Coordinates of C-alpha atoms in Angstrom, one line a residue:
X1 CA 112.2 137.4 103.1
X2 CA 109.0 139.3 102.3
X3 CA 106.8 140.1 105.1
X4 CA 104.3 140.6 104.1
X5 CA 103.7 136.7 103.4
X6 CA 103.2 134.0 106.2
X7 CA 106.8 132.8 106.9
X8 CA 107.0 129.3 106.2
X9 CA 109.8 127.1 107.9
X10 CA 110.9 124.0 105.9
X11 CA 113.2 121.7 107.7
X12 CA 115.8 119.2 106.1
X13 CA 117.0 116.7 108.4
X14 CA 119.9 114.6 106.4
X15 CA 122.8 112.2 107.0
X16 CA 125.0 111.0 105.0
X17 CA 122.6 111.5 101.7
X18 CA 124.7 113.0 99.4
X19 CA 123.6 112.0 96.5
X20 CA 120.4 113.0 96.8
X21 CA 121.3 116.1 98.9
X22 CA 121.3 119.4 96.6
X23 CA 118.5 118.5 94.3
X24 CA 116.7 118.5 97.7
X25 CA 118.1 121.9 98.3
X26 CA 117.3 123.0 95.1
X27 CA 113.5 122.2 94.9
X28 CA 113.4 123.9 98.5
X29 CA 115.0 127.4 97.2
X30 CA 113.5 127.3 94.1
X31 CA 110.1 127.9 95.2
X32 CA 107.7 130.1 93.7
X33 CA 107.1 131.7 97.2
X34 CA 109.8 134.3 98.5
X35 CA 109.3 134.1 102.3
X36 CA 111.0 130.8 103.3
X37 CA 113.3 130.0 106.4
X38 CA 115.3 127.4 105.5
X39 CA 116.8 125.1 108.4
X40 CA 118.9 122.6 107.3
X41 CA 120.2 119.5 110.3
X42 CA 123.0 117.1 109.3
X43 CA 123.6 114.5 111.8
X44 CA 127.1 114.0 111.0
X45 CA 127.6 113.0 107.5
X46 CA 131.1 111.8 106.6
X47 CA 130.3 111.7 102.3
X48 CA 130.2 114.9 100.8
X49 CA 127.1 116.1 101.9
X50 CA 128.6 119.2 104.1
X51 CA 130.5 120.0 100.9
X52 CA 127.1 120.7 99.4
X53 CA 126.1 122.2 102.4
X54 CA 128.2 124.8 102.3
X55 CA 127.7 125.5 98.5
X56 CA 124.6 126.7 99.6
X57 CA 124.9 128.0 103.3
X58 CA 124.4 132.0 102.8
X59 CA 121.0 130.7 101.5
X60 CA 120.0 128.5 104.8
X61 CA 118.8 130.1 108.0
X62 CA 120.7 127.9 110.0
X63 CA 122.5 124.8 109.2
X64 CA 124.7 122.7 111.7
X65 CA 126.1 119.2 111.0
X66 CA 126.5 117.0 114.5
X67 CA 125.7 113.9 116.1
X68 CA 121.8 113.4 116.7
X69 CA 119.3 110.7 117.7
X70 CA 118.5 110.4 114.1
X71 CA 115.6 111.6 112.0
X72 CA 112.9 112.5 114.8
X73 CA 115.8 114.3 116.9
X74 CA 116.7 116.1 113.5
X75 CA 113.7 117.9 113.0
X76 CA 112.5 118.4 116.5
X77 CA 115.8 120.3 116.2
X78 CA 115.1 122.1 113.3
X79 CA 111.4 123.0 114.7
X80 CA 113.0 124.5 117.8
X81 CA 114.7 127.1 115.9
X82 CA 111.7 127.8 113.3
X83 CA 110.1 131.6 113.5
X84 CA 107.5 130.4 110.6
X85 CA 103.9 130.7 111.1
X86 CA 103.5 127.4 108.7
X87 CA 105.7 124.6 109.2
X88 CA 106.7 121.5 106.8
X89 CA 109.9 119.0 106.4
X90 CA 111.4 117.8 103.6
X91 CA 114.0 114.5 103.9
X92 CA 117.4 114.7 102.3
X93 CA 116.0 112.4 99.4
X94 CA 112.4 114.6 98.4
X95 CA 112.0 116.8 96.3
X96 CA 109.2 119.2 96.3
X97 CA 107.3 120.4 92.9
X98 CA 108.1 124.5 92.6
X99 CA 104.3 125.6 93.3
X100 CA 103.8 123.9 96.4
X101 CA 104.9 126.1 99.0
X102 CA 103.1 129.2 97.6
X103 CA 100.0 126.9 97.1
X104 CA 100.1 125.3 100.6
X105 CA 100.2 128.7 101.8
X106 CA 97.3 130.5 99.8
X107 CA 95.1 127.3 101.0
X108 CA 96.5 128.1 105.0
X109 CA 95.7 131.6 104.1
X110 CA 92.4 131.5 102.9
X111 CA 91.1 129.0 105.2
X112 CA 92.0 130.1 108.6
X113 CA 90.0 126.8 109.9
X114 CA 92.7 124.1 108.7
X115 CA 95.6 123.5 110.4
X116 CA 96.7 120.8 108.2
X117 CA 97.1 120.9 104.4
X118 CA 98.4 117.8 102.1
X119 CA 98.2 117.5 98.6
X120 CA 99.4 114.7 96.3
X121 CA 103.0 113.1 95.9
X122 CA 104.6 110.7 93.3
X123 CA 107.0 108.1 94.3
X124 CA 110.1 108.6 92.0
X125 CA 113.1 106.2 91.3
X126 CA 116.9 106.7 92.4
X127 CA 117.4 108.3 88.8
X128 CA 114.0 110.9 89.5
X129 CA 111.9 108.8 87.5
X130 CA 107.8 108.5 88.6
X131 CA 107.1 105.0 89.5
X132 CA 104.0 105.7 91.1
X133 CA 101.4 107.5 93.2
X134 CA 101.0 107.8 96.7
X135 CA 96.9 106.9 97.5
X136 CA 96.7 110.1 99.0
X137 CA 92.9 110.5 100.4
X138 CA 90.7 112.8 102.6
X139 CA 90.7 111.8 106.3
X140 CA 90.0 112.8 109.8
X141 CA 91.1 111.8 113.8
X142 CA 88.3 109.0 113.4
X143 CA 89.5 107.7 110.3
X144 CA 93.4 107.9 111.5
X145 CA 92.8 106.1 114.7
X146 CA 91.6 103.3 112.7
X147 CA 94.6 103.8 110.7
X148 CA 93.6 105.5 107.9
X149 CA 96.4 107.7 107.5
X150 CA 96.7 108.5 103.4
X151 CA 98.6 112.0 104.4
X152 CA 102.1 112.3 102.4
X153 CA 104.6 113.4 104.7
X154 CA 106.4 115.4 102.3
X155 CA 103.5 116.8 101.0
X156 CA 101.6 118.1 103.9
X157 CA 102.4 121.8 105.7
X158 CA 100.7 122.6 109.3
X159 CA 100.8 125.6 111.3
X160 CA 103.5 126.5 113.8
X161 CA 100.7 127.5 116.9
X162 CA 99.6 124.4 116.5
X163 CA 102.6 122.5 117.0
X164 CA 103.4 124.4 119.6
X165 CA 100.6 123.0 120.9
X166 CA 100.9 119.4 120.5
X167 CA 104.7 119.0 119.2
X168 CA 106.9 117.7 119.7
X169 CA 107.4 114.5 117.4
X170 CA 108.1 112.1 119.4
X171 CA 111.4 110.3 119.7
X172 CA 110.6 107.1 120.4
X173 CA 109.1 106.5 117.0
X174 CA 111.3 105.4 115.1
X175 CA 109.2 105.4 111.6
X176 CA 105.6 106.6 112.2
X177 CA 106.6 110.0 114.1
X178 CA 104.2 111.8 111.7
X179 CA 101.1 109.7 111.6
X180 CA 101.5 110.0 115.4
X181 CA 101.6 114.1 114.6
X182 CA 99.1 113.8 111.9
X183 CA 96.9 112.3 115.1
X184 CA 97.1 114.4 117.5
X185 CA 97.0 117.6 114.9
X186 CA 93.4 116.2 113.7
X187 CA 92.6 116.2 117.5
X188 CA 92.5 119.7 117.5
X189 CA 92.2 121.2 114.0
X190 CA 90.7 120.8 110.7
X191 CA 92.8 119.0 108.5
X192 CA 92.5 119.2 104.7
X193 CA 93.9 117.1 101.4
X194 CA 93.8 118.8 98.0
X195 CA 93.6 116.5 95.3
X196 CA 95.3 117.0 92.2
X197 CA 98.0 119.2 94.0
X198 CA 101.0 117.7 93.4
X199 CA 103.4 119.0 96.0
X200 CA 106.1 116.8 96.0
X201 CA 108.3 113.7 95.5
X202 CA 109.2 111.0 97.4
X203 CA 112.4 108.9 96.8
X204 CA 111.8 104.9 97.1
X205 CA 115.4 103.0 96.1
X206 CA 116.9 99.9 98.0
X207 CA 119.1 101.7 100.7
X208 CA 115.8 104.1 101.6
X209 CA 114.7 104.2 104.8
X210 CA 111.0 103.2 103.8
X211 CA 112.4 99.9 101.9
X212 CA 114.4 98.6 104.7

């Protein structure tokens, strides 16, 4: 880790995704920014996802693999352990793009005012193929109550005071937990969208959790 960056805390919350698992990994630790915790929570996967796991453990922060309340319980566990000063999640089936941590950051950096930065995301196939773009957009706690929400999850990073703040995601959602946290982020900070940053990927196949 290199201190004298922001530390920036990505979170993986998986179960039983396998197949997808390590390129996730992968796009995480190959980042083009050398100050990243890396907290990976498995819920108990029976494939061979703590195989890959533990390819890769001397490079996680902390990793455990256990029985949760799914996705939300996930990373509200993950969060609890975080030191970072910025704060993002990735699911076990995204990918980021290899600038968008250290981009995410210089924006944070620069603009001490936001609190929330998103950029742009492509929806990609099973096989990693782009199928489309999400209609990522500029918007505000006004716009989101109305439920204009146009922030991609996987592409969005916040800071850590302010979730300390107003975390954490709440477990009775069982799909929208982060326009609920995009919400009540807005409600007390700037938040900002970036367009033409592409930050990330986001997986769309039939077993996803967004298709069923």
């Amino acid at each position: 880790m290199n201190s004298n960056k922001p530390l920036v805390t990505v979170v993986t919350p998986s179960f039983n995704q396998g197949k997808y698992l390590e390129e996730t990994i992968l796009s995480v630790l190959g980042q083009e920014y050398d100050n990243i915790e890396y907290i990976l929570i498995d819920g108990g996967s029976t494939d061979n996802s703590i195989e890959i796991i533990e390819k890769y453990r001397d490079r996680l922060a902390f990793t455990v693999s256990e029985p949760d309340h799914g996705q939300t319980d996930a990373i509200n566990k993950g969060f609890n352990r975080a030191k970072g000063q910025i704060l993002a999640w990735l699911n076990s089936d995204d990918v980021y793009h290899p600038q968008a941590v250290r981009e995410a950051v210089e924006y944070l950096t620069a603009n001490p005012e936001v609190g929330l930065v998103y950029g742009d995301l492509d929806f990609i196939d099973q096989l990693g193929n782009v199928i489309g773009r999400f209609n990522a957009a500029q918007t505000d706690l006004t716009r989101l109550r109305r439920g204009f929400v146009h922030i991609p999850q996987p592409a969005a990073f916040f800071r850590a005071d302010l979730w300390r703040k107003v975390g954490p995601l709440d477990p009775t959602f069982f799909f929208a937990m982060d326009y609920d946290l995009w919400t009540r982020l807005a409600r007390v900070s700037e938040i900002k969208y970036l367009p033409g940053r592409l930050w990330a990927k986001f997986r769309m196949y039939a077993d996803s959790k967004t298709i069923n």
